[in-house]
Every structure is written in C-alpha cells, then in structure tokens.
Short mmCIF file of C-alpha atoms (C1' of nucleotides) in Angstrom, two decimals:
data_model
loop_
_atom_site.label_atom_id
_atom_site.label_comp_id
_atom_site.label_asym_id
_atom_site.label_seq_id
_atom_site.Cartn_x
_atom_site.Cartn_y
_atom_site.Cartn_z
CA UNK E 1 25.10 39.12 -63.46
CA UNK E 2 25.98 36.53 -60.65
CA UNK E 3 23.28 37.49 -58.09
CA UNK E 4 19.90 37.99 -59.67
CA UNK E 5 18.73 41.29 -60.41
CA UNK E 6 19.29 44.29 -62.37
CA UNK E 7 21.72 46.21 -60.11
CA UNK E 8 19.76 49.00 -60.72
CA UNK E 9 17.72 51.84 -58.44
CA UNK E 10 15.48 52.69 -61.38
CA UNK E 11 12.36 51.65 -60.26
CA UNK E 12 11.23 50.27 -63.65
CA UNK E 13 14.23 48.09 -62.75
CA UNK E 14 13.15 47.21 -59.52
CA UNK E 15 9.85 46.47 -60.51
CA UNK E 16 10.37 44.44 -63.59
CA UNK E 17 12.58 41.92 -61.39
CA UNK E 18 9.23 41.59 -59.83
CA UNK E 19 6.45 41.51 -62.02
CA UNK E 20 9.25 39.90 -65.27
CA UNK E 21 9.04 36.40 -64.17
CA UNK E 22 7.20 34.05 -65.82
CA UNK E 23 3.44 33.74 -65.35
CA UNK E 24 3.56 36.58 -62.50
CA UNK E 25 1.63 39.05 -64.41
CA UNK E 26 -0.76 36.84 -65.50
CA UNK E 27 -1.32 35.56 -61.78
CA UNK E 28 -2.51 39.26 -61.24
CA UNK E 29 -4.00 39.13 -64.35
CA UNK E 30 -6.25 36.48 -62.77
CA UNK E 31 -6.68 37.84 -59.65
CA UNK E 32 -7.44 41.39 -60.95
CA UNK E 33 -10.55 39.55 -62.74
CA UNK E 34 -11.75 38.47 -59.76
CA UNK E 35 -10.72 34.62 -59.11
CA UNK E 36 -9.46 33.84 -55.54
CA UNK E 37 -8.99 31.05 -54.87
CA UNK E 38 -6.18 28.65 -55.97
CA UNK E 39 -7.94 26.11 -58.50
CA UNK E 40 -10.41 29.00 -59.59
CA UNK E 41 -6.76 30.34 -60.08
CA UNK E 42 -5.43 27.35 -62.29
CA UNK E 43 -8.58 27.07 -64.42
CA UNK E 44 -7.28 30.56 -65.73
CA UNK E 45 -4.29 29.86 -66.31
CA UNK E 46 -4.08 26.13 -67.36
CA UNK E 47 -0.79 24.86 -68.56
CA UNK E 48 0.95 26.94 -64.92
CA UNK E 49 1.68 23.62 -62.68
CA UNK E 50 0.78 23.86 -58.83
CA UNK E 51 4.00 24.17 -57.49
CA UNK E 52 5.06 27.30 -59.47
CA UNK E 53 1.61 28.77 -58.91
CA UNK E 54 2.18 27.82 -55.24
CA UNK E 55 5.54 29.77 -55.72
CA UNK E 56 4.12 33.14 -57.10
CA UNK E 57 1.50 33.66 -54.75
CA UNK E 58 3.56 33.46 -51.68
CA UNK E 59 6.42 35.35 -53.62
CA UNK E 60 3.47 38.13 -54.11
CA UNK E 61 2.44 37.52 -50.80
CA UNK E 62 5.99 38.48 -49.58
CA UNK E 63 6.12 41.17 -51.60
CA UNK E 64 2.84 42.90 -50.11
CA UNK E 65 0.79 42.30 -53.62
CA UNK E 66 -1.35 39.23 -52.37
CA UNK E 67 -3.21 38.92 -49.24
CA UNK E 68 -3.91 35.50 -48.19
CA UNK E 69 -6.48 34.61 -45.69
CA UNK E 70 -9.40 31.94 -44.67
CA UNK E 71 -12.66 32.17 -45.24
CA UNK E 72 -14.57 32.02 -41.91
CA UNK E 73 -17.02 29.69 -42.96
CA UNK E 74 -15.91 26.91 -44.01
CA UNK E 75 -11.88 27.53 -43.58
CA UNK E 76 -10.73 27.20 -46.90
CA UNK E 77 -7.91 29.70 -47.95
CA UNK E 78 -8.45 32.60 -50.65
CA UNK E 79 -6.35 35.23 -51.68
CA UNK E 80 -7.05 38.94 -52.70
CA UNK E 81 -5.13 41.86 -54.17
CA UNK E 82 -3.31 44.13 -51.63
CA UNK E 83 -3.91 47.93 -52.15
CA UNK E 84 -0.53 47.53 -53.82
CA UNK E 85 -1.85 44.78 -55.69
CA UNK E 86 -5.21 46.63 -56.88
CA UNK E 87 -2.87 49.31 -58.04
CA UNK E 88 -0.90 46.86 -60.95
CA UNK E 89 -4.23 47.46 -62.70
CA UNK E 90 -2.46 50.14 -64.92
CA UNK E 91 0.29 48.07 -65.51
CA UNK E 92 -1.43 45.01 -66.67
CA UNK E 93 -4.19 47.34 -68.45
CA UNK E 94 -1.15 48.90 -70.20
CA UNK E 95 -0.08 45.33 -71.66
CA UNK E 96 -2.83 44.71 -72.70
CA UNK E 97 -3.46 46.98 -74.44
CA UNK E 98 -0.20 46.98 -76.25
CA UNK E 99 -1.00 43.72 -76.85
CA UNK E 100 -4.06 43.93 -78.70
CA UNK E 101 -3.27 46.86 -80.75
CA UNK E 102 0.10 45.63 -81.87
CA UNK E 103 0.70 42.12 -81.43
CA UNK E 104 -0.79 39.63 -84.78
CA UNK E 105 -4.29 38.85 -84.37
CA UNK E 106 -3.47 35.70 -86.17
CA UNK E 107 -1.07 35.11 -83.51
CA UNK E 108 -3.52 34.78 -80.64
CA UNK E 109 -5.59 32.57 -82.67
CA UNK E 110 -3.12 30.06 -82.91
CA UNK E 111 -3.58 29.62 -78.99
CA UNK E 112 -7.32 28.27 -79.01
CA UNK E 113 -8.16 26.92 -75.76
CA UNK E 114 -12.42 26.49 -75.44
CA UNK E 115 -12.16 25.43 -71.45
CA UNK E 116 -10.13 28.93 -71.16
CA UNK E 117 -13.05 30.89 -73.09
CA UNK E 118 -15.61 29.55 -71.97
CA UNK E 119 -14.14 30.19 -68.44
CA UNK E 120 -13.42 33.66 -69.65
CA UNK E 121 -17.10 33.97 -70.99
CA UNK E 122 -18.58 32.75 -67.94
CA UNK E 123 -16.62 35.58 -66.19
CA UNK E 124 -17.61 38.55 -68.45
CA UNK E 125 -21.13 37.64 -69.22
CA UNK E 126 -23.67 40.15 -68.23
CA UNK E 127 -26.97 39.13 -67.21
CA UNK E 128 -28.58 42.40 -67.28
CA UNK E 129 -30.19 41.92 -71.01
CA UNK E 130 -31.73 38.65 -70.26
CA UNK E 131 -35.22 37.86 -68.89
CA UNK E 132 -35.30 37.44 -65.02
CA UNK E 133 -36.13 33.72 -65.07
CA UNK E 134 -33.19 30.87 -65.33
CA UNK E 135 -31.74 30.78 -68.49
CA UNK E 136 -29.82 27.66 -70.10
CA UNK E 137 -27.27 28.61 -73.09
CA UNK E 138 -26.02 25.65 -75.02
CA UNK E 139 -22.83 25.71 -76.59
CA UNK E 140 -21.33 23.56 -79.15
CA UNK E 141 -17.99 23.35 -80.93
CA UNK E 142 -18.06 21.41 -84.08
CA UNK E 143 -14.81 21.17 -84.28
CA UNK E 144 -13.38 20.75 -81.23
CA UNK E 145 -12.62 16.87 -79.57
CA UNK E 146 -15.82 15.59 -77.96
CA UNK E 147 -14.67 16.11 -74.35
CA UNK E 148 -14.36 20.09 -74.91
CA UNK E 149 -17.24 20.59 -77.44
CA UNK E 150 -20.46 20.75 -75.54
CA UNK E 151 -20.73 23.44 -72.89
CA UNK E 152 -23.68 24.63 -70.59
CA UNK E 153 -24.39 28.57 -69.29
CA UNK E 154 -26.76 28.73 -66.81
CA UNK E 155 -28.07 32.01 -65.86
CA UNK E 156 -29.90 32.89 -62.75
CA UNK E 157 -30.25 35.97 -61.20
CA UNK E 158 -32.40 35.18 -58.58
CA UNK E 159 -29.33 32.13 -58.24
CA UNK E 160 -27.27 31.50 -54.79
CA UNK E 161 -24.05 33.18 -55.16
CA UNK E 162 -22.47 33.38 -58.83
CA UNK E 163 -25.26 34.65 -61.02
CA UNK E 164 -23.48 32.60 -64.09
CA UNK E 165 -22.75 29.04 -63.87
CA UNK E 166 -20.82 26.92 -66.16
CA UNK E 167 -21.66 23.29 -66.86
CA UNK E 168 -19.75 20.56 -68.93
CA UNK E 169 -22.13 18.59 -68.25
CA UNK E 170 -25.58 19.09 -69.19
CA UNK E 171 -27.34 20.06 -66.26
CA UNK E 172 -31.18 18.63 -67.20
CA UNK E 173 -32.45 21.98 -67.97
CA UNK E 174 -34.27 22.58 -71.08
CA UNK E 175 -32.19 24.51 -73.07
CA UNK E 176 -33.25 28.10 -74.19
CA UNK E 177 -30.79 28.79 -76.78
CA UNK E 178 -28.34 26.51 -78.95
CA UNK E 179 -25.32 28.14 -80.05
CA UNK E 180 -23.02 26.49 -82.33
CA UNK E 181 -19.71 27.60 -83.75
CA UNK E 182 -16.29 26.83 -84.61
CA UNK E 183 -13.71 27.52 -81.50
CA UNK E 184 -11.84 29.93 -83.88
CA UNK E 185 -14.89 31.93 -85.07
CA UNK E 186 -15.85 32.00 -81.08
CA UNK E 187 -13.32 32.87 -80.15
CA UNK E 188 -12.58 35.54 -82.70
CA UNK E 189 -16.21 37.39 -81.68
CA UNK E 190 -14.31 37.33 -77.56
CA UNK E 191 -11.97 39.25 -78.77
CA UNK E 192 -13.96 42.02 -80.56
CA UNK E 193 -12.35 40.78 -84.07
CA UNK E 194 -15.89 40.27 -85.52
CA UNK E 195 -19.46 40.89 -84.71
CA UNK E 196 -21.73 38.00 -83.60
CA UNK E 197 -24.31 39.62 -86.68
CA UNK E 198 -21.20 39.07 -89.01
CA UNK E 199 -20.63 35.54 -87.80
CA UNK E 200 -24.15 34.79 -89.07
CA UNK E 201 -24.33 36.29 -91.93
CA UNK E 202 -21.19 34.01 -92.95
CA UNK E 203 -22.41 31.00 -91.78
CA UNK E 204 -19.93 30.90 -89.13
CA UNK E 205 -22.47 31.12 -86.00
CA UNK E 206 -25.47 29.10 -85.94
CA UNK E 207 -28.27 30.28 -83.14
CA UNK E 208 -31.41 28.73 -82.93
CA UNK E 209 -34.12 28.98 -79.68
CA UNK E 210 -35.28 31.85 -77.99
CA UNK E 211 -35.66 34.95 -80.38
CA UNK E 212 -34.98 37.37 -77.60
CA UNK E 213 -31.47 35.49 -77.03
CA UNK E 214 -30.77 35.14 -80.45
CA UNK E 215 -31.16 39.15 -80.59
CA UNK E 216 -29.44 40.34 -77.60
CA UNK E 217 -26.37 37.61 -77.85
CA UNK E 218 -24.15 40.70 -78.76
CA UNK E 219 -24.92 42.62 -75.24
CA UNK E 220 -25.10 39.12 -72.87
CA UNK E 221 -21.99 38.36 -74.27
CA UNK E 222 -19.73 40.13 -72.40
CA UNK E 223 -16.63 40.47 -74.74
CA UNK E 224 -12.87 40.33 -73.58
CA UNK E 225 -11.39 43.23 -71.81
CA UNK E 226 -9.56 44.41 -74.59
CA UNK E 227 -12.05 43.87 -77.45
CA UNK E 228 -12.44 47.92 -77.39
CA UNK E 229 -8.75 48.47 -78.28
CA UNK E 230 -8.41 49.34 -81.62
CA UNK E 231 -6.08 47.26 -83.74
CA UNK E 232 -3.32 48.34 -85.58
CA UNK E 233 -1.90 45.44 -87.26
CA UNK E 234 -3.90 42.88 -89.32
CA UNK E 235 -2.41 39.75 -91.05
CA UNK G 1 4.60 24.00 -70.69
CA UNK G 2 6.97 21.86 -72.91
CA UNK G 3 7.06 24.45 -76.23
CA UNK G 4 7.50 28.40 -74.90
CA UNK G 5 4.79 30.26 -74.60
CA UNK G 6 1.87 31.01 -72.26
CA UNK G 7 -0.90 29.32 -75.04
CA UNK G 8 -3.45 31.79 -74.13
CA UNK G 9 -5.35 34.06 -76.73
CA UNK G 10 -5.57 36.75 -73.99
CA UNK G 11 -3.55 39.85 -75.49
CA UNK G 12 -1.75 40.36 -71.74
CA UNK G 13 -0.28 36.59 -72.12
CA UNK G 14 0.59 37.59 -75.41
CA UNK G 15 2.63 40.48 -74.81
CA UNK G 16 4.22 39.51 -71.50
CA UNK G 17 5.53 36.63 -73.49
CA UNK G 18 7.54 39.11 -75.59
CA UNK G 19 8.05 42.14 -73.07
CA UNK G 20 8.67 39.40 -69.83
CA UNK G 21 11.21 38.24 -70.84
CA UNK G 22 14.50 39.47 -69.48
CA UNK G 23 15.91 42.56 -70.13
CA UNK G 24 13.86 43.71 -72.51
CA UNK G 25 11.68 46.22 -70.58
CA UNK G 26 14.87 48.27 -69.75
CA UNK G 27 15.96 47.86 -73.15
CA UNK G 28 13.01 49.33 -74.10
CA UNK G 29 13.17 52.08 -71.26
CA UNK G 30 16.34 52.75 -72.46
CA UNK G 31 15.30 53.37 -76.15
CA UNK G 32 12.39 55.34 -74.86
CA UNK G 33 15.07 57.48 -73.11
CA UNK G 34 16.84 58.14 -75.94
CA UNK G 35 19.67 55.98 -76.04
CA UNK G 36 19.94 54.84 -79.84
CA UNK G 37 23.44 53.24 -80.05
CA UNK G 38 24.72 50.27 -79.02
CA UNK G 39 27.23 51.79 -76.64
CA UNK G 40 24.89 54.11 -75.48
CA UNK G 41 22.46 51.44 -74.39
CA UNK G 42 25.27 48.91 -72.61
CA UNK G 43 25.99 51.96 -70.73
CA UNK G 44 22.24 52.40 -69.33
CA UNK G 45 22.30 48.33 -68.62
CA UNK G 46 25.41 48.17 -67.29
CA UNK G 47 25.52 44.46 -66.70
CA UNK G 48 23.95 43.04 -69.90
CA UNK G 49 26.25 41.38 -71.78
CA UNK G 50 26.60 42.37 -74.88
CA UNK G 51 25.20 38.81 -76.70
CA UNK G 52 22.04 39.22 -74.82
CA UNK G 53 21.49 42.57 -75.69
CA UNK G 54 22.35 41.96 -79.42
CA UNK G 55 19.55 39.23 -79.02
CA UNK G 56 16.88 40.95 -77.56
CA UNK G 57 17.56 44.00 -80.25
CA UNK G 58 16.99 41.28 -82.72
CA UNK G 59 13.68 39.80 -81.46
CA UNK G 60 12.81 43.49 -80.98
CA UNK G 61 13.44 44.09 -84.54
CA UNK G 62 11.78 41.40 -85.66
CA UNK G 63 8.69 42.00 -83.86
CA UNK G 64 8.59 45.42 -84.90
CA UNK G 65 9.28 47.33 -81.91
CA UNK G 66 12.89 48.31 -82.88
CA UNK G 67 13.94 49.40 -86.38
CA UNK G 68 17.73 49.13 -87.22
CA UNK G 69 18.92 51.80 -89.44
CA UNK G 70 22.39 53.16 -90.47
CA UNK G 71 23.72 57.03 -89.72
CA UNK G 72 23.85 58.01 -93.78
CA UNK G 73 27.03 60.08 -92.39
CA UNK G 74 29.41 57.48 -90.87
CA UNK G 75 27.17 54.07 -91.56
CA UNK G 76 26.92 53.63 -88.09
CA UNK G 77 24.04 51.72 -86.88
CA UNK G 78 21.34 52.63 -84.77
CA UNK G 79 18.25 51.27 -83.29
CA UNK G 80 14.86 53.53 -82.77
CA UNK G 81 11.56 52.60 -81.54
CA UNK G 82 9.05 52.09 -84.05
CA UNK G 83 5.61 52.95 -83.62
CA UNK G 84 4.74 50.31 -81.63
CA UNK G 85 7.81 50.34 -79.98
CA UNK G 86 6.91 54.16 -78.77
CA UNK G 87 3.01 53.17 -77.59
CA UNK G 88 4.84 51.20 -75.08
CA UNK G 89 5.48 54.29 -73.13
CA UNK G 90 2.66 53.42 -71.15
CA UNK G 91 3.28 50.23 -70.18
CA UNK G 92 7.26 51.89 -68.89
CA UNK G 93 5.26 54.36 -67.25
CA UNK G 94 2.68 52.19 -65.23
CA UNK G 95 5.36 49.73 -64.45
CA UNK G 96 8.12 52.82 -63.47
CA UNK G 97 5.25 54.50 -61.32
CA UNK G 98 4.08 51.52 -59.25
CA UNK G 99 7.80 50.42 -58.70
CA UNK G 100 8.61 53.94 -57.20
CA UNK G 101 5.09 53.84 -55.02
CA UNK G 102 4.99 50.43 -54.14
CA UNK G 103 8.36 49.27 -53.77
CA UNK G 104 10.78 49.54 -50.60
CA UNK G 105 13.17 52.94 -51.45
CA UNK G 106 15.55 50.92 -49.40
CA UNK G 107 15.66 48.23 -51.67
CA UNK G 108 16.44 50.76 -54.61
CA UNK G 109 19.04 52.38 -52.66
CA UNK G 110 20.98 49.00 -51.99
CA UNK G 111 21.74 48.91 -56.35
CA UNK G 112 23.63 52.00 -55.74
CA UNK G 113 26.05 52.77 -58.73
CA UNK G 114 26.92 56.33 -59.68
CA UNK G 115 28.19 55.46 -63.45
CA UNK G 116 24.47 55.06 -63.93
CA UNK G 117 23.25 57.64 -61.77
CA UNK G 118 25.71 59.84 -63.36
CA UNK G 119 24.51 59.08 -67.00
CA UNK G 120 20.84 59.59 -65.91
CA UNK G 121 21.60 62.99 -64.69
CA UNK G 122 23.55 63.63 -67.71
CA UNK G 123 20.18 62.99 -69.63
CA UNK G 124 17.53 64.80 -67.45
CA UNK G 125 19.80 67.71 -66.10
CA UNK G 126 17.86 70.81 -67.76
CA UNK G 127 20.08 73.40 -68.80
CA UNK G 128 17.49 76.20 -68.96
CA UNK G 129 18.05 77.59 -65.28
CA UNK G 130 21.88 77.53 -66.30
CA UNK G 131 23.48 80.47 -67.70
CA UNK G 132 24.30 80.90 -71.94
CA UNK G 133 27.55 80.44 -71.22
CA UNK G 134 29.47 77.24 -70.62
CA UNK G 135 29.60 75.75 -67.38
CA UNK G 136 31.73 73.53 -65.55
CA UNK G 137 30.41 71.02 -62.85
CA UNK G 138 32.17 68.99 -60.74
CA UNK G 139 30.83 66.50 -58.71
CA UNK G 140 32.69 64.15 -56.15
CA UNK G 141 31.79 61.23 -54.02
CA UNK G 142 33.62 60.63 -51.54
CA UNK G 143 32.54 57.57 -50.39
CA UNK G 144 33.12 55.53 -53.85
CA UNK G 145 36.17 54.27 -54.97
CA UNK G 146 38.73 56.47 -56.58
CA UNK G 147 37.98 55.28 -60.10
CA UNK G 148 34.19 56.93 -59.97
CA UNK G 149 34.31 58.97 -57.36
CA UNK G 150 34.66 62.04 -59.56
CA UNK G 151 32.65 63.18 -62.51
CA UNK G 152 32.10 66.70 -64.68
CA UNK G 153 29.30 67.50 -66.37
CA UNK G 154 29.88 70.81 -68.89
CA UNK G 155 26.89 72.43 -69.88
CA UNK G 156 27.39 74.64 -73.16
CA UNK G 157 24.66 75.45 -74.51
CA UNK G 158 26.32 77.04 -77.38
CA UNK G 159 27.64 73.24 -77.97
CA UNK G 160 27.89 71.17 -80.87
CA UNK G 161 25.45 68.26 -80.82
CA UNK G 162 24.89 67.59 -77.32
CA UNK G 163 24.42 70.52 -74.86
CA UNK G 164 25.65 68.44 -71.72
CA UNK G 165 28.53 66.39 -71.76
CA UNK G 166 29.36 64.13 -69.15
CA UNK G 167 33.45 63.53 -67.99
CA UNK G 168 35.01 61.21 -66.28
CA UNK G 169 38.88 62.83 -66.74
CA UNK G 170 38.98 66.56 -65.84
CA UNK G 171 38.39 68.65 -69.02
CA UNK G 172 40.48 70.92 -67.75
CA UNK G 173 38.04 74.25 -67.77
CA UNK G 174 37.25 76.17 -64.24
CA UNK G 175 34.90 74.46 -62.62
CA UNK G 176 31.49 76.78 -62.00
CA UNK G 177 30.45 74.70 -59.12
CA UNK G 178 31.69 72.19 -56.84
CA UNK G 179 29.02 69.46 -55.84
CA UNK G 180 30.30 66.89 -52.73
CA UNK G 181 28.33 64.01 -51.57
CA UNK G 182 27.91 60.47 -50.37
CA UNK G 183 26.35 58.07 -53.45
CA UNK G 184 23.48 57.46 -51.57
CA UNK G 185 22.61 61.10 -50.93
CA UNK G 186 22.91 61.96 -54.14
CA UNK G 187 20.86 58.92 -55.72
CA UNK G 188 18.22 60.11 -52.99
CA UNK G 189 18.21 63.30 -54.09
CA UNK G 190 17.77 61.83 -57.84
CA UNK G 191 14.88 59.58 -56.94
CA UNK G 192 13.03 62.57 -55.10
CA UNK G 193 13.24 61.13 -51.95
CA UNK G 194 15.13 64.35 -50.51
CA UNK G 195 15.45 67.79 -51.61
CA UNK G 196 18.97 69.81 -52.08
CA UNK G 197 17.86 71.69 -49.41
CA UNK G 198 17.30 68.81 -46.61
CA UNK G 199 20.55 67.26 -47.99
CA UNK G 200 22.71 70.60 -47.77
CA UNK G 201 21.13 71.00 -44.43
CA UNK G 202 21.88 68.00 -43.26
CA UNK G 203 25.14 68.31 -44.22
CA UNK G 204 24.83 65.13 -46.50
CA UNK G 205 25.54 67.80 -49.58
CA UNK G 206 28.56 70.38 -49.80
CA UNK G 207 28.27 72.99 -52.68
CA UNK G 208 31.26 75.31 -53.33
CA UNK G 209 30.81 78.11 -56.13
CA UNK G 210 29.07 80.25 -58.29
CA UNK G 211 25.85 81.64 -56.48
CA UNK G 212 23.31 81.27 -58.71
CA UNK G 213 24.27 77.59 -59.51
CA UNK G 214 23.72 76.76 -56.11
CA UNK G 215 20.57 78.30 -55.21
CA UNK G 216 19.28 76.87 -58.67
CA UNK G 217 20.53 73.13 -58.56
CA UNK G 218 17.20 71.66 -57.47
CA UNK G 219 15.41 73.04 -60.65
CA UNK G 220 18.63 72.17 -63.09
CA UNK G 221 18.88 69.05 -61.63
CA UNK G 222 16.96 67.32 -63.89
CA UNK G 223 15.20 64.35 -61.37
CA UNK G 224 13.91 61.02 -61.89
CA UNK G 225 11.07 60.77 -64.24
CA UNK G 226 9.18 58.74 -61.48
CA UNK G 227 10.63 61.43 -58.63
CA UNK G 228 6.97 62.52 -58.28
CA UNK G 229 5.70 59.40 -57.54
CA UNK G 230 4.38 59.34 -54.18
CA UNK G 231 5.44 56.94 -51.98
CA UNK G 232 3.25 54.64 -50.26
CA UNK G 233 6.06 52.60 -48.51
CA UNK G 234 8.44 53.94 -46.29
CA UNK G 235 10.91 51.83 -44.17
"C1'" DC U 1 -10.27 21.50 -52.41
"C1'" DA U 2 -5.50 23.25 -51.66
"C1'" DG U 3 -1.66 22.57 -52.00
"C1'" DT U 4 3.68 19.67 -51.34
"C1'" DA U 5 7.31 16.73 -52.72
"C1'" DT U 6 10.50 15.25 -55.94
"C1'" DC U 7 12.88 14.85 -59.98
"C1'" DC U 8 15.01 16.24 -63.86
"C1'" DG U 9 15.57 18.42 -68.31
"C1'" DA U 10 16.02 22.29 -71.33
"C1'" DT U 11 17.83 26.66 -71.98
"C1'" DG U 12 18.36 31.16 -70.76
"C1'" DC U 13 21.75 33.68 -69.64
"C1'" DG U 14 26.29 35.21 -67.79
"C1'" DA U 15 31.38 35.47 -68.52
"C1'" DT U 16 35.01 35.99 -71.42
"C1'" DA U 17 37.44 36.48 -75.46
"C1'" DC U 18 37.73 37.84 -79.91
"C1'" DT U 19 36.79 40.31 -84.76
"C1'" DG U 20 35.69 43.57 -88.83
"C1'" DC D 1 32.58 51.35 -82.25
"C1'" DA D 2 29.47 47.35 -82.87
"C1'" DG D 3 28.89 43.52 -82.33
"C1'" DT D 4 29.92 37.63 -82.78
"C1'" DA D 5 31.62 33.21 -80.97
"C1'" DT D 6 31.86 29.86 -77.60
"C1'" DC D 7 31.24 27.61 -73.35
"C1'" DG D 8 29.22 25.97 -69.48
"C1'" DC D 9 26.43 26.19 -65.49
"C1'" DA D 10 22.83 27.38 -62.64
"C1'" DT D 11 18.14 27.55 -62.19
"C1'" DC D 12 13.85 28.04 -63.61
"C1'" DG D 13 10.11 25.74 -64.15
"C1'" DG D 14 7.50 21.59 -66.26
"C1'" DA D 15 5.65 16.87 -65.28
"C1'" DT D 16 3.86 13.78 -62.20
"C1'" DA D 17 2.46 11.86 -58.11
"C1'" DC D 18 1.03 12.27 -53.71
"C1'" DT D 19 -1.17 14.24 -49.08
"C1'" DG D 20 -4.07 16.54 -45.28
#
DNA sequence: CAGTATCCGATGCGATACTG
DNA sequence: CAGTATCGCATCGGATACTG
C-alpha cells in the first residue's frame, strides 16, 4: 500500500483507519466508562505504555473524538468524549457485543487480571441496595500472589466525590462483609457466566458478615456491561 | 505487551483483537456485501495483496466467522459468512454510519478511484425503475485516465445469473443512456452528498438518452448504504 | 500526577513473482 | 481462477527511565 490507508471513500474504510489501530477502541472504551484522566486511563488499560497512550489521545484529539482541557481547580489536565466521541458508543457497544456472544468464554478467562476487575467492579458497583451508612467490603483471592489478593470497597454515599472507593490497602475500617473467591470464579460472576447464588452453592464463593450484604451481593454488584448478552458459544 | 494480545477479559478487547486488526473489517464488509470469491473480494480491496487476504480468510475461518466451501458445479471455492460472521452486521453498520457522520467528506473524496466506485454501483444499482428489457449504460469520466475513464453497465433483467453486468470494453449493444462526469461528482453523488439533480444543474453531470432513464437515475442509482447518514461535518 | 524521551526489536505487511 | 512463496523493510509499539 505505500502510504497508509485504505485508498478507499467507503466510510467504513475511512473510519476503520481510525478506530483499527491498536488499543484505540479500547481508549474510548475507557473513556466511554467514564475515566478522564490519564492514569485513571492506564489503570484500565494496564499493559498500554504511556507514550502510546500519550499518542492516541492526541491522535483522537486531532481527530475531533477527545476533548482535552484543565480542570480549573487545581490545573490538572482531563479529557472527555467529543459529541463525535459520545457517538462511537454504538460502535464499541456493537463489539461488544459480538464479542460476548461469539467469542470463547474460555478464552476471556485465560486473561485474568484482579487489579483490572476490581477496577472494573469499583466502576459498576451500585450503591443503591446498600444501607445508607459506610460500608467496608473485603475481598480476598486465594489464589492469587499476595500483592493482588486482598482488596478493600468502601462505600459511602454520604462520601466526598466518588461514592465507591477502592483500597489495597486496608483502610482501618471494620469490615462489614468478607468475600472470598478464586479470581476465575470472580471473575466468571463479572461477566454474567454464573450467578453469585451458584458460586455458593459450589463452594466457589465464600461470604460471611452482614446478612443483608450477603443477600443483596447479586444487585450491589454491578456486573460487566455485557453480562446481559446472551452467549452463543460455550467450550 | 511482549506476547499479542490486549490480556483483558473485557469482550470489546477481545474482539477488537480479532476484528482490529488490518483489513479484516472490509473483508468482512465485503463478505457482508456479497462478494464470495476470491476475485470478487480483491476487487472490493483493491490494494490487499493477495497473501494478506488469503491470511485473514484463514484466521476468519478458523475463528468461525468465514466458512470455506466448494461450488459442487465447478469445485470452485468460496467463502460465506457464518453465523457469527453475519451478526457482525452491526458492528459494519455502527462503524460505516459514524465514519459517514463524523468524518471529513473531503477526506473520503481524496481516495477517489472509480474501479471501485464502479463495482459498488454495479452492486447497489436497483434495476426495478429500469425497463424489462435490456439496457445499455454508458458512463464516462472524463477527467480519469483513458484506461478507466469508460465503463457500461447492462441491465437485463431477463439475464442469466446476474441481472447487472458491469464492462469495461464496449459490449457492443446501443447504449440506452449516456452518463458524463468528473470522478468526484459522481463519487459525490454515490455517497449522497449531492443529488442528480444539483449535479446536472450544475453542469457537473451530462445525460444523453432515453427519457425515462434520465428522469429515473436518482432512484436506479442504487446509493451508498451509509448515503443517508447525516452529516455532522462539513468542510 | 501527567506525561516525554529514547531505544530498539519483532513482525506485520507490502511488493513481486510464480504455480496448480 | 485461486491462491502460495519469498523477501525485505518500515514502523508500530513495547520497555524503561526520566522530568516538570
């Protein structure tokens, strides 16, 4: 091809040239689910290195996807989704989807990551079910290396400015509810491939604390995005 | 990243691994258009090389996207979309309709090409409006060089397999209708960014024939399926 | 916290030629 | 027609370290 690009006017073309290099989509991905600035940025997407992140978002920037401004307060730089941006929401909705209805379940499983859930959790948790007063979620991974095992949700409504907070480190609270797991059974529950109830019946999930907690973990737990998609492959 | 591969669970990482990588959307547009052959598809992605696309037909395959077969008449080969191959429709779609909102039309019109343009119209011209009986089109460009600067489509609807047939070498019937334009007015016209009308009054489109053909080209020009896109860029 | 700077290696991919 | 074979280079992007 000599010069990059397609060479062609279809606009699926001229799109893909945009949104088909590597890690773009799931920069929008990222930003889509509400992360702004640039380390909240690389915390969901780990293994992209700074530079290349750096890269994308002025490339998107350029391209009228990505907004970047300060925040008068304090200075510091954020980005946000264009109008043009907001509108890839189809387009990465539409992957996904794909992705969970056709694409091996066993296949996603073989990319475990418990900083990258738990980030995800923090994001999708919803409060609503739980009792007004702060709330401290324990959670363990018995099989996971020491340094990623032991996480801490906090849960405040009447809290600063993120409702949710997540601790690796335990933050001196007592702790309401202890939930331990293996990272593959966790993670499996995320992604709508198994019930919390059915965890426990098979010994998988262990809760123990607050009754209330232990009843409602299925509606605090906010599950992925596309745990609703129906699956159409199974291996 | 070291090994390939995104190492997320998430189902969008998953499947922009597979569908970002390059080529294969328009592969995959291309198969959804209803090109089946090998030919057929080189012709649609004019500059893949032929090793490439052999590649990604294979991965395709193998991930069960694209299923291989043989014509039980000639043992020719051909590739159709499986299932899964065909729920990506959406994800075309999304991408395909942001591209033609979102994305500079001036950009698009600087990958001018008419073999392309001409085999897209060959696909989506709708021979309904046409009369039953076979009809001769001619189109010239007169600003491309002499080698594609003149095309005939014949429409028989009476035909064998095919009801429009697309000609680079006269075919030697009388042509119905003379069609004369510049590339770029014409690809305009394609991508719904200007009616006949506006071109022919603009003098950017010259028809020369049969009546009815010309008061009827905007409906038996078949446009772009993302023609109806409206634009939210204009430069 | 929000990036840059630099280096370098793998490999993806393009070009061309050739075959059953 | 339907691909394979081979070659070689550009470049993409990963790793690491460093800065305002």
């Amino acid at each position: 091809m000599t010069d990059w690009g397609y060479k062609q006017f279809c606009p699926v073309a001229m799109a893909s040239e945009v949104l088909g290099t590597r890690w773009t989509i799931l920069v929008i991905r990222e930003l889509l689910c509400g992360s702004h600035h640039f380390n909240d940025l690389r915390r969901g997407l780990p293994h992209i290195s700074p530079a290349l992140l750096s890269k994308r978002l002025r490339e998107l920037e350029e391209l009228g996807v990505v907004s970047r401004q300060r925040d008068p307060e304090n200075g510091n730089p954020f980005y946000r989704l264009t109008d043009a941006g907001e509108e890839l929401h189809p387009v990465v909705m539409a992957i996904g989807c794909w992705g969970q209805r056709w694409l091996e379940a066993q296949l996603s499983m073989k990319n475990l990551d418990p900083s990258l859930l738990m980030w995800d959790m923090r994001r999708n948790l919803d409060p609503d079910p739980l009792p007004s007063r702060k709330v401290t979620i324990q959670i363990l991974y018995h099989d996971v290396t020491p340094g990623q095992a032991k996480w801490w949700l906090v849960i405040d409504k009447a809290g600063a400015d993120g409702i949710v907070d997540l601790c690796r480190k335990d933050p001196g609270h007592d702790v309401d509810l202890y939930v331990a797991s293996d990272l593959r059974s966790m993670t499996a529950i995320w992604m709508g491939l198994m019930t919390v109830a059915e965890a426990i019946d098979s010994g998988k999930l262990q809760l123990t604390g607050a009754l209330q907690l232990k009843a409602s973990m299925q509606s605090w737990l906010g599950l992925s995005t596309f745990a609703s998609e129906p699956k159409q492959v199974d291996t």
